[in-house]
Amino acid sequence: PQPGDLYVTGAGTLPFHGVIHLVTMKQPAGQTSYAIVRQCLERLITYCREHGIKHVALPALGTGVGGLDKGKVAKLFREVLEPVMDVEFVVVDIDESFIQQV
């Protein structure tokens, strides 16, 4: 997979149908960008609509080893995800302040 791609794997013993992976970097701990995060979010919306997915849990993409600013990513999440009315996105992160910003 390339940055900006989306792929799905099984969920193992988790109580979900699958896990959607959003690729934010070419290699683990590699570089990423706000444009790649945007592309991932846009592909996620399209994928959810095409497959009838109504609920998605989503972490703070690119803010860990990717090094992106959480405030800017939160703003990007709001910009891209807020207008979407047919899919519920639940933001999860160990940083409560990020969740509150979204």
mmCIF file of N, CA and C in Angstrom:
data_model
loop_
_atom_site.group_PDB
_atom_site.id
_atom_site.type_symbol
_atom_site.label_atom_id
_atom_site.label_comp_id
_atom_site.label_asym_id
_atom_site.label_seq_id
_atom_site.Cartn_x
_atom_site.Cartn_y
_atom_site.Cartn_z
ATOM 1 N N PRO A 1 0.825 -1.218 0.000
ATOM 2 C CA PRO A 1 0.000 0.000 0.000
ATOM 3 C C PRO A 1 0.856 1.264 0.000
ATOM 4 N N GLN A 2 0.356 2.272 -0.615
ATOM 5 C CA GLN A 2 1.033 3.562 -0.698
ATOM 6 C C GLN A 2 0.335 4.571 0.213
ATOM 7 N N PRO A 3 1.048 5.609 0.630
ATOM 8 C CA PRO A 3 0.399 6.647 1.445
ATOM 9 C C PRO A 3 -0.865 7.167 0.759
ATOM 10 N N GLY A 4 -1.926 7.262 1.546
ATOM 11 C CA GLY A 4 -3.215 7.692 1.030
ATOM 12 C C GLY A 4 -4.142 6.536 0.707
ATOM 13 N N ASP A 5 -3.587 5.310 0.658
ATOM 14 C CA ASP A 5 -4.392 4.124 0.353
ATOM 15 C C ASP A 5 -5.198 3.674 1.558
ATOM 16 N N LEU A 6 -6.163 2.834 1.268
ATOM 17 C CA LEU A 6 -7.004 2.209 2.273
ATOM 18 C C LEU A 6 -7.045 0.723 1.948
ATOM 19 N N TYR A 7 -6.948 -0.117 2.973
ATOM 20 C CA TYR A 7 -7.165 -1.542 2.771
ATOM 21 C C TYR A 7 -7.841 -2.115 4.003
ATOM 22 N N VAL A 8 -8.462 -3.269 3.841
ATOM 23 C CA VAL A 8 -9.247 -3.871 4.909
ATOM 24 C C VAL A 8 -8.696 -5.254 5.217
ATOM 25 N N THR A 9 -8.616 -5.573 6.500
ATOM 26 C CA THR A 9 -8.230 -6.910 6.939
ATOM 27 C C THR A 9 -9.328 -7.458 7.838
ATOM 28 N N GLY A 10 -9.238 -8.737 8.142
ATOM 29 C CA GLY A 10 -10.153 -9.331 9.102
ATOM 30 C C GLY A 10 -9.940 -8.708 10.462
ATOM 31 N N ALA A 11 -10.900 -8.898 11.336
ATOM 32 C CA ALA A 11 -10.830 -8.299 12.665
ATOM 33 C C ALA A 11 -10.389 -9.288 13.732
ATOM 34 N N GLY A 12 -10.049 -10.500 13.327
ATOM 35 C CA GLY A 12 -9.627 -11.493 14.314
ATOM 36 C C GLY A 12 -10.715 -11.748 15.328
ATOM 37 N N THR A 13 -10.390 -11.650 16.601
ATOM 38 C CA THR A 13 -11.373 -11.905 17.653
ATOM 39 C C THR A 13 -12.137 -10.647 18.075
ATOM 40 N N LEU A 14 -11.831 -9.527 17.434
ATOM 41 C CA LEU A 14 -12.572 -8.304 17.744
ATOM 42 C C LEU A 14 -14.019 -8.451 17.279
ATOM 43 N N PRO A 15 -14.951 -7.783 17.928
ATOM 44 C CA PRO A 15 -16.368 -7.921 17.553
ATOM 45 C C PRO A 15 -16.755 -7.010 16.379
ATOM 46 N N PHE A 16 -15.930 -7.009 15.339
ATOM 47 C CA PHE A 16 -16.183 -6.172 14.170
ATOM 48 C C PHE A 16 -16.089 -7.033 12.919
ATOM 49 N N HIS A 17 -16.603 -6.531 11.823
ATOM 50 C CA HIS A 17 -16.547 -7.258 10.549
ATOM 51 C C HIS A 17 -15.165 -7.181 9.925
ATOM 52 N N GLY A 18 -14.441 -6.119 10.183
ATOM 53 C CA GLY A 18 -13.110 -5.944 9.619
ATOM 54 C C GLY A 18 -12.457 -4.709 10.194
ATOM 55 N N VAL A 19 -11.189 -4.547 9.861
ATOM 56 C CA VAL A 19 -10.441 -3.368 10.284
ATOM 57 C C VAL A 19 -10.024 -2.618 9.019
ATOM 58 N N ILE A 20 -10.378 -1.349 8.954
ATOM 59 C CA ILE A 20 -10.003 -0.500 7.830
ATOM 60 C C ILE A 20 -8.684 0.172 8.188
ATOM 61 N N HIS A 21 -7.698 -0.026 7.347
ATOM 62 C CA HIS A 21 -6.385 0.577 7.572
ATOM 63 C C HIS A 21 -6.211 1.752 6.617
ATOM 64 N N LEU A 22 -5.821 2.881 7.160
ATOM 65 C CA LEU A 22 -5.536 4.067 6.356
ATOM 66 C C LEU A 22 -4.029 4.272 6.378
ATOM 67 N N VAL A 23 -3.419 4.247 5.225
ATOM 68 C CA VAL A 23 -1.958 4.296 5.122
ATOM 69 C C VAL A 23 -1.500 5.750 5.084
ATOM 70 N N THR A 24 -0.839 6.178 6.155
ATOM 71 C CA THR A 24 -0.384 7.568 6.221
ATOM 72 C C THR A 24 1.098 7.729 5.930
ATOM 73 N N MET A 25 1.835 6.613 5.850
ATOM 74 C CA MET A 25 3.273 6.712 5.559
ATOM 75 C C MET A 25 3.733 5.485 4.787
ATOM 76 N N LYS A 26 4.795 5.656 4.018
ATOM 77 C CA LYS A 26 5.305 4.570 3.176
ATOM 78 C C LYS A 26 5.905 3.448 4.006
ATOM 79 N N GLN A 27 6.603 3.790 5.069
ATOM 80 C CA GLN A 27 7.204 2.807 5.961
ATOM 81 C C GLN A 27 6.888 3.206 7.397
ATOM 82 N N PRO A 28 6.858 2.233 8.306
ATOM 83 C CA PRO A 28 6.627 2.590 9.705
ATOM 84 C C PRO A 28 7.615 3.656 10.170
ATOM 85 N N ALA A 29 7.098 4.616 10.905
ATOM 86 C CA ALA A 29 7.879 5.748 11.420
ATOM 87 C C ALA A 29 8.415 6.635 10.307
ATOM 88 N N GLY A 30 7.818 6.557 9.126
ATOM 89 C CA GLY A 30 8.231 7.407 8.014
ATOM 90 C C GLY A 30 7.542 8.754 8.050
ATOM 91 N N GLN A 31 7.762 9.520 7.020
ATOM 92 C CA GLN A 31 7.151 10.847 6.937
ATOM 93 C C GLN A 31 5.716 10.741 6.434
ATOM 94 N N THR A 32 4.918 11.698 6.855
ATOM 95 C CA THR A 32 3.563 11.813 6.360
ATOM 96 C C THR A 32 3.263 13.294 6.166
ATOM 97 N N SER A 33 2.048 13.616 5.748
ATOM 98 C CA SER A 33 1.684 15.017 5.529
ATOM 99 C C SER A 33 0.187 15.192 5.771
ATOM 100 N N TYR A 34 -0.212 16.431 5.906
ATOM 101 C CA TYR A 34 -1.632 16.735 6.074
ATOM 102 C C TYR A 34 -2.406 16.361 4.817
ATOM 103 N N ALA A 35 -1.788 16.496 3.658
ATOM 104 C CA ALA A 35 -2.440 16.126 2.397
ATOM 105 C C ALA A 35 -2.724 14.625 2.352
ATOM 106 N N ILE A 36 -1.800 13.828 2.860
ATOM 107 C CA ILE A 36 -2.013 12.379 2.887
ATOM 108 C C ILE A 36 -3.134 12.032 3.863
ATOM 109 N N VAL A 37 -3.164 12.670 5.014
ATOM 110 C CA VAL A 37 -4.238 12.423 5.974
ATOM 111 C C VAL A 37 -5.580 12.791 5.346
ATOM 112 N N ARG A 38 -5.649 13.913 4.663
ATOM 113 C CA ARG A 38 -6.884 14.321 3.969
ATOM 114 C C ARG A 38 -7.303 13.265 2.952
ATOM 115 N N GLN A 39 -6.353 12.792 2.166
ATOM 116 C CA GLN A 39 -6.644 11.783 1.155
ATOM 117 C C GLN A 39 -7.189 10.507 1.818
ATOM 118 N N CYS A 40 -6.589 10.103 2.934
ATOM 119 C CA CYS A 40 -7.070 8.933 3.667
ATOM 120 C C CYS A 40 -8.512 9.133 4.138
ATOM 121 N N LEU A 41 -8.806 10.291 4.695
ATOM 122 C CA LEU A 41 -10.156 10.569 5.183
ATOM 123 C C LEU A 41 -11.173 10.561 4.046
ATOM 124 N N GLU A 42 -10.812 11.160 2.930
ATOM 125 C CA GLU A 42 -11.721 11.193 1.787
ATOM 126 C C GLU A 42 -11.968 9.785 1.240
ATOM 127 N N ARG A 43 -10.926 8.968 1.180
ATOM 128 C CA ARG A 43 -11.094 7.577 0.731
ATOM 129 C C ARG A 43 -11.931 6.785 1.723
ATOM 130 N N LEU A 44 -11.762 7.065 3.009
ATOM 131 C CA LEU A 44 -12.558 6.393 4.030
ATOM 132 C C LEU A 44 -14.041 6.699 3.851
ATOM 133 N N ILE A 45 -14.373 7.944 3.641
ATOM 134 C CA ILE A 45 -15.775 8.341 3.431
ATOM 135 C C ILE A 45 -16.355 7.592 2.230
ATOM 136 N N THR A 46 -15.636 7.590 1.131
ATOM 137 C CA THR A 46 -16.089 6.898 -0.078
ATOM 138 C C THR A 46 -16.277 5.412 0.187
ATOM 139 N N TYR A 47 -15.299 4.793 0.848
ATOM 140 C CA TYR A 47 -15.373 3.362 1.139
ATOM 141 C C TYR A 47 -16.588 3.056 2.011
ATOM 142 N N CYS A 48 -16.795 3.846 3.048
ATOM 143 C CA CYS A 48 -17.936 3.626 3.940
ATOM 144 C C CYS A 48 -19.251 3.719 3.178
ATOM 145 N N ARG A 49 -19.381 4.697 2.333
ATOM 146 C CA ARG A 49 -20.607 4.862 1.555
ATOM 147 C C ARG A 49 -20.810 3.700 0.587
ATOM 148 N N GLU A 50 -19.750 3.272 -0.062
ATOM 149 C CA GLU A 50 -19.852 2.179 -1.030
ATOM 150 C C GLU A 50 -20.202 0.852 -0.366
ATOM 151 N N HIS A 51 -19.830 0.672 0.898
ATOM 152 C CA HIS A 51 -20.035 -0.596 1.590
ATOM 153 C C HIS A 51 -21.079 -0.529 2.701
ATOM 154 N N GLY A 52 -21.818 0.559 2.761
ATOM 155 C CA GLY A 52 -22.900 0.679 3.730
ATOM 156 C C GLY A 52 -22.455 0.726 5.178
ATOM 157 N N ILE A 53 -21.241 1.197 5.407
ATOM 158 C CA ILE A 53 -20.716 1.294 6.775
ATOM 159 C C ILE A 53 -21.228 2.586 7.399
ATOM 160 N N LYS A 54 -21.819 2.462 8.570
ATOM 161 C CA LYS A 54 -22.453 3.615 9.217
ATOM 162 C C LYS A 54 -21.709 4.133 10.439
ATOM 163 N N HIS A 55 -20.778 3.341 10.986
ATOM 164 C CA HIS A 55 -20.057 3.727 12.202
ATOM 165 C C HIS A 55 -18.588 3.333 12.072
ATOM 166 N N VAL A 56 -17.694 4.293 12.358
ATOM 167 C CA VAL A 56 -16.255 4.042 12.259
ATOM 168 C C VAL A 56 -15.553 4.699 13.443
ATOM 169 N N ALA A 57 -14.653 3.955 14.080
ATOM 170 C CA ALA A 57 -13.771 4.523 15.100
ATOM 171 C C ALA A 57 -12.479 4.918 14.394
ATOM 172 N N LEU A 58 -11.982 6.098 14.701
ATOM 173 C CA LEU A 58 -10.870 6.666 13.947
ATOM 174 C C LEU A 58 -9.846 7.293 14.888
ATOM 175 N N PRO A 59 -8.568 6.886 14.782
ATOM 176 C CA PRO A 59 -7.532 7.496 15.629
ATOM 177 C C PRO A 59 -7.013 8.804 15.030
ATOM 178 N N ALA A 60 -6.144 9.455 15.753
ATOM 179 C CA ALA A 60 -5.542 10.723 15.323
ATOM 180 C C ALA A 60 -4.443 10.429 14.287
ATOM 181 N N LEU A 61 -4.848 10.281 13.055
ATOM 182 C CA LEU A 61 -3.936 9.885 11.970
ATOM 183 C C LEU A 61 -2.726 10.811 11.854
ATOM 184 N N GLY A 62 -1.549 10.210 11.763
ATOM 185 C CA GLY A 62 -0.327 10.957 11.492
ATOM 186 C C GLY A 62 0.261 11.718 12.662
ATOM 187 N N THR A 63 -0.358 11.619 13.841
ATOM 188 C CA THR A 63 0.107 12.446 14.963
ATOM 189 C C THR A 63 1.064 11.727 15.896
ATOM 190 N N GLY A 64 1.239 10.431 15.705
ATOM 191 C CA GLY A 64 2.189 9.692 16.537
ATOM 192 C C GLY A 64 3.577 9.822 15.942
ATOM 193 N N VAL A 65 4.096 8.723 15.426
ATOM 194 C CA VAL A 65 5.433 8.749 14.821
ATOM 195 C C VAL A 65 5.456 9.601 13.558
ATOM 196 N N GLY A 66 4.276 9.875 12.983
ATOM 197 C CA GLY A 66 4.206 10.744 11.797
ATOM 198 C C GLY A 66 4.542 12.190 12.102
ATOM 199 N N GLY A 67 4.410 12.579 13.381
ATOM 200 C CA GLY A 67 4.847 13.892 13.826
ATOM 201 C C GLY A 67 3.964 15.076 13.473
ATOM 202 N N LEU A 68 2.760 14.834 12.954
ATOM 203 C CA LEU A 68 1.894 15.963 12.603
ATOM 204 C C LEU A 68 1.302 16.599 13.860
ATOM 205 N N ASP A 69 1.054 17.878 13.794
ATOM 206 C CA ASP A 69 0.482 18.638 14.891
ATOM 207 C C ASP A 69 -0.968 18.201 15.123
ATOM 208 N N LYS A 70 -1.279 17.824 16.367
ATOM 209 C CA LYS A 70 -2.620 17.323 16.675
ATOM 210 C C LYS A 70 -3.705 18.376 16.454
ATOM 211 N N GLY A 71 -3.398 19.622 16.746
ATOM 212 C CA GLY A 71 -4.375 20.686 16.531
ATOM 213 C C GLY A 71 -4.728 20.837 15.063
ATOM 214 N N LYS A 72 -3.728 20.763 14.202
ATOM 215 C CA LYS A 72 -3.977 20.879 12.754
ATOM 216 C C LYS A 72 -4.722 19.657 12.223
ATOM 217 N N VAL A 73 -4.391 18.478 12.740
ATOM 218 C CA VAL A 73 -5.092 17.268 12.305
ATOM 219 C C VAL A 73 -6.539 17.303 12.796
ATOM 220 N N ALA A 74 -6.774 17.776 14.013
ATOM 221 C CA ALA A 74 -8.139 17.904 14.529
ATOM 222 C C ALA A 74 -8.958 18.842 13.644
ATOM 223 N N LYS A 75 -8.351 19.945 13.233
ATOM 224 C CA LYS A 75 -9.033 20.893 12.337
ATOM 225 C C LYS A 75 -9.350 20.222 11.002
ATOM 226 N N LEU A 76 -8.418 19.444 10.493
ATOM 227 C CA LEU A 76 -8.617 18.728 9.244
ATOM 228 C C LEU A 76 -9.751 17.704 9.382
ATOM 229 N N PHE A 77 -9.783 16.980 10.496
ATOM 230 C CA PHE A 77 -10.866 16.033 10.754
ATOM 231 C C PHE A 77 -12.215 16.755 10.716
ATOM 232 N N ARG A 78 -12.300 17.876 11.408
ATOM 233 C CA ARG A 78 -13.566 18.631 11.422
ATOM 234 C C ARG A 78 -13.954 19.055 10.015
ATOM 235 N N GLU A 79 -13.006 19.583 9.291
ATOM 236 C CA GLU A 79 -13.259 20.093 7.938
ATOM 237 C C GLU A 79 -13.769 18.993 7.003
ATOM 238 N N VAL A 80 -13.156 17.824 7.073
ATOM 239 C CA VAL A 80 -13.498 16.749 6.145
ATOM 240 C C VAL A 80 -14.682 15.913 6.641
ATOM 241 N N LEU A 81 -14.748 15.649 7.940
ATOM 242 C CA LEU A 81 -15.741 14.714 8.454
ATOM 243 C C LEU A 81 -17.050 15.343 8.906
ATOM 244 N N GLU A 82 -17.023 16.586 9.374
ATOM 245 C CA GLU A 82 -18.249 17.218 9.884
ATOM 246 C C GLU A 82 -19.385 17.263 8.863
ATOM 247 N N PRO A 83 -19.100 17.547 7.592
ATOM 248 C CA PRO A 83 -20.201 17.601 6.625
ATOM 249 C C PRO A 83 -20.841 16.237 6.327
ATOM 250 N N VAL A 84 -20.206 15.152 6.726
ATOM 251 C CA VAL A 84 -20.710 13.813 6.429
ATOM 252 C C VAL A 84 -21.823 13.463 7.407
ATOM 253 N N MET A 85 -23.027 13.295 6.885
ATOM 254 C CA MET A 85 -24.178 13.019 7.742
ATOM 255 C C MET A 85 -24.583 11.545 7.743
ATOM 256 N N ASP A 86 -24.106 10.774 6.778
ATOM 257 C CA ASP A 86 -24.555 9.393 6.655
ATOM 258 C C ASP A 86 -23.601 8.374 7.284
ATOM 259 N N VAL A 87 -22.489 8.839 7.855
ATOM 260 C CA VAL A 87 -21.544 7.963 8.555
ATOM 261 C C VAL A 87 -21.169 8.654 9.869
ATOM 262 N N GLU A 88 -21.200 7.885 10.963
ATOM 263 C CA GLU A 88 -20.789 8.433 12.258
ATOM 264 C C GLU A 88 -19.322 8.073 12.493
ATOM 265 N N PHE A 89 -18.498 9.084 12.717
ATOM 266 C CA PHE A 89 -17.088 8.891 13.006
ATOM 267 C C PHE A 89 -16.863 9.166 14.486
ATOM 268 N N VAL A 90 -16.326 8.179 15.187
ATOM 269 C CA VAL A 90 -16.006 8.314 16.600
ATOM 270 C C VAL A 90 -14.489 8.399 16.693
ATOM 271 N N VAL A 91 -14.000 9.516 17.169
ATOM 272 C CA VAL A 91 -12.558 9.719 17.269
ATOM 273 C C VAL A 91 -12.064 9.135 18.582
ATOM 274 N N VAL A 92 -11.019 8.309 18.486
ATOM 275 C CA VAL A 92 -10.429 7.684 19.666
ATOM 276 C C VAL A 92 -8.948 8.041 19.718
ATOM 277 N N ASP A 93 -8.463 8.321 20.907
ATOM 278 C CA ASP A 93 -7.054 8.666 21.079
ATOM 279 C C ASP A 93 -6.741 8.653 22.564
ATOM 280 N N ILE A 94 -5.511 8.407 22.909
ATOM 281 C CA ILE A 94 -5.137 8.451 24.331
ATOM 282 C C ILE A 94 -5.075 9.890 24.837
ATOM 283 N N ASP A 95 -5.045 10.846 23.903
ATOM 284 C CA ASP A 95 -4.984 12.268 24.249
ATOM 285 C C ASP A 95 -6.392 12.848 24.215
ATOM 286 N N GLU A 96 -6.993 12.992 25.377
ATOM 287 C CA GLU A 96 -8.365 13.496 25.477
ATOM 288 C C GLU A 96 -8.520 14.882 24.829
ATOM 289 N N SER A 97 -7.475 15.694 24.878
ATOM 290 C CA SER A 97 -7.577 17.046 24.304
ATOM 291 C C SER A 97 -7.754 16.973 22.787
ATOM 292 N N PHE A 98 -7.165 15.958 22.132
ATOM 293 C CA PHE A 98 -7.368 15.814 20.688
ATOM 294 C C PHE A 98 -8.833 15.509 20.396
ATOM 295 N N ILE A 99 -9.400 14.609 21.151
ATOM 296 C CA ILE A 99 -10.806 14.226 20.940
ATOM 297 C C ILE A 99 -11.700 15.443 21.110
ATOM 298 N N GLN A 100 -11.424 16.261 22.113
ATOM 299 C CA GLN A 100 -12.242 17.442 22.355
ATOM 300 C C GLN A 100 -12.105 18.482 21.259
ATOM 301 N N GLN A 101 -10.955 18.523 20.583
ATOM 302 C CA GLN A 101 -10.739 19.486 19.499
ATOM 303 C C GLN A 101 -11.519 19.119 18.250
ATOM 304 N N VAL A 102 -11.737 17.816 18.072
ATOM 305 C CA VAL A 102 -12.448 17.352 16.890
ATOM 306 C C VAL A 102 -13.917 17.575 17.118
#
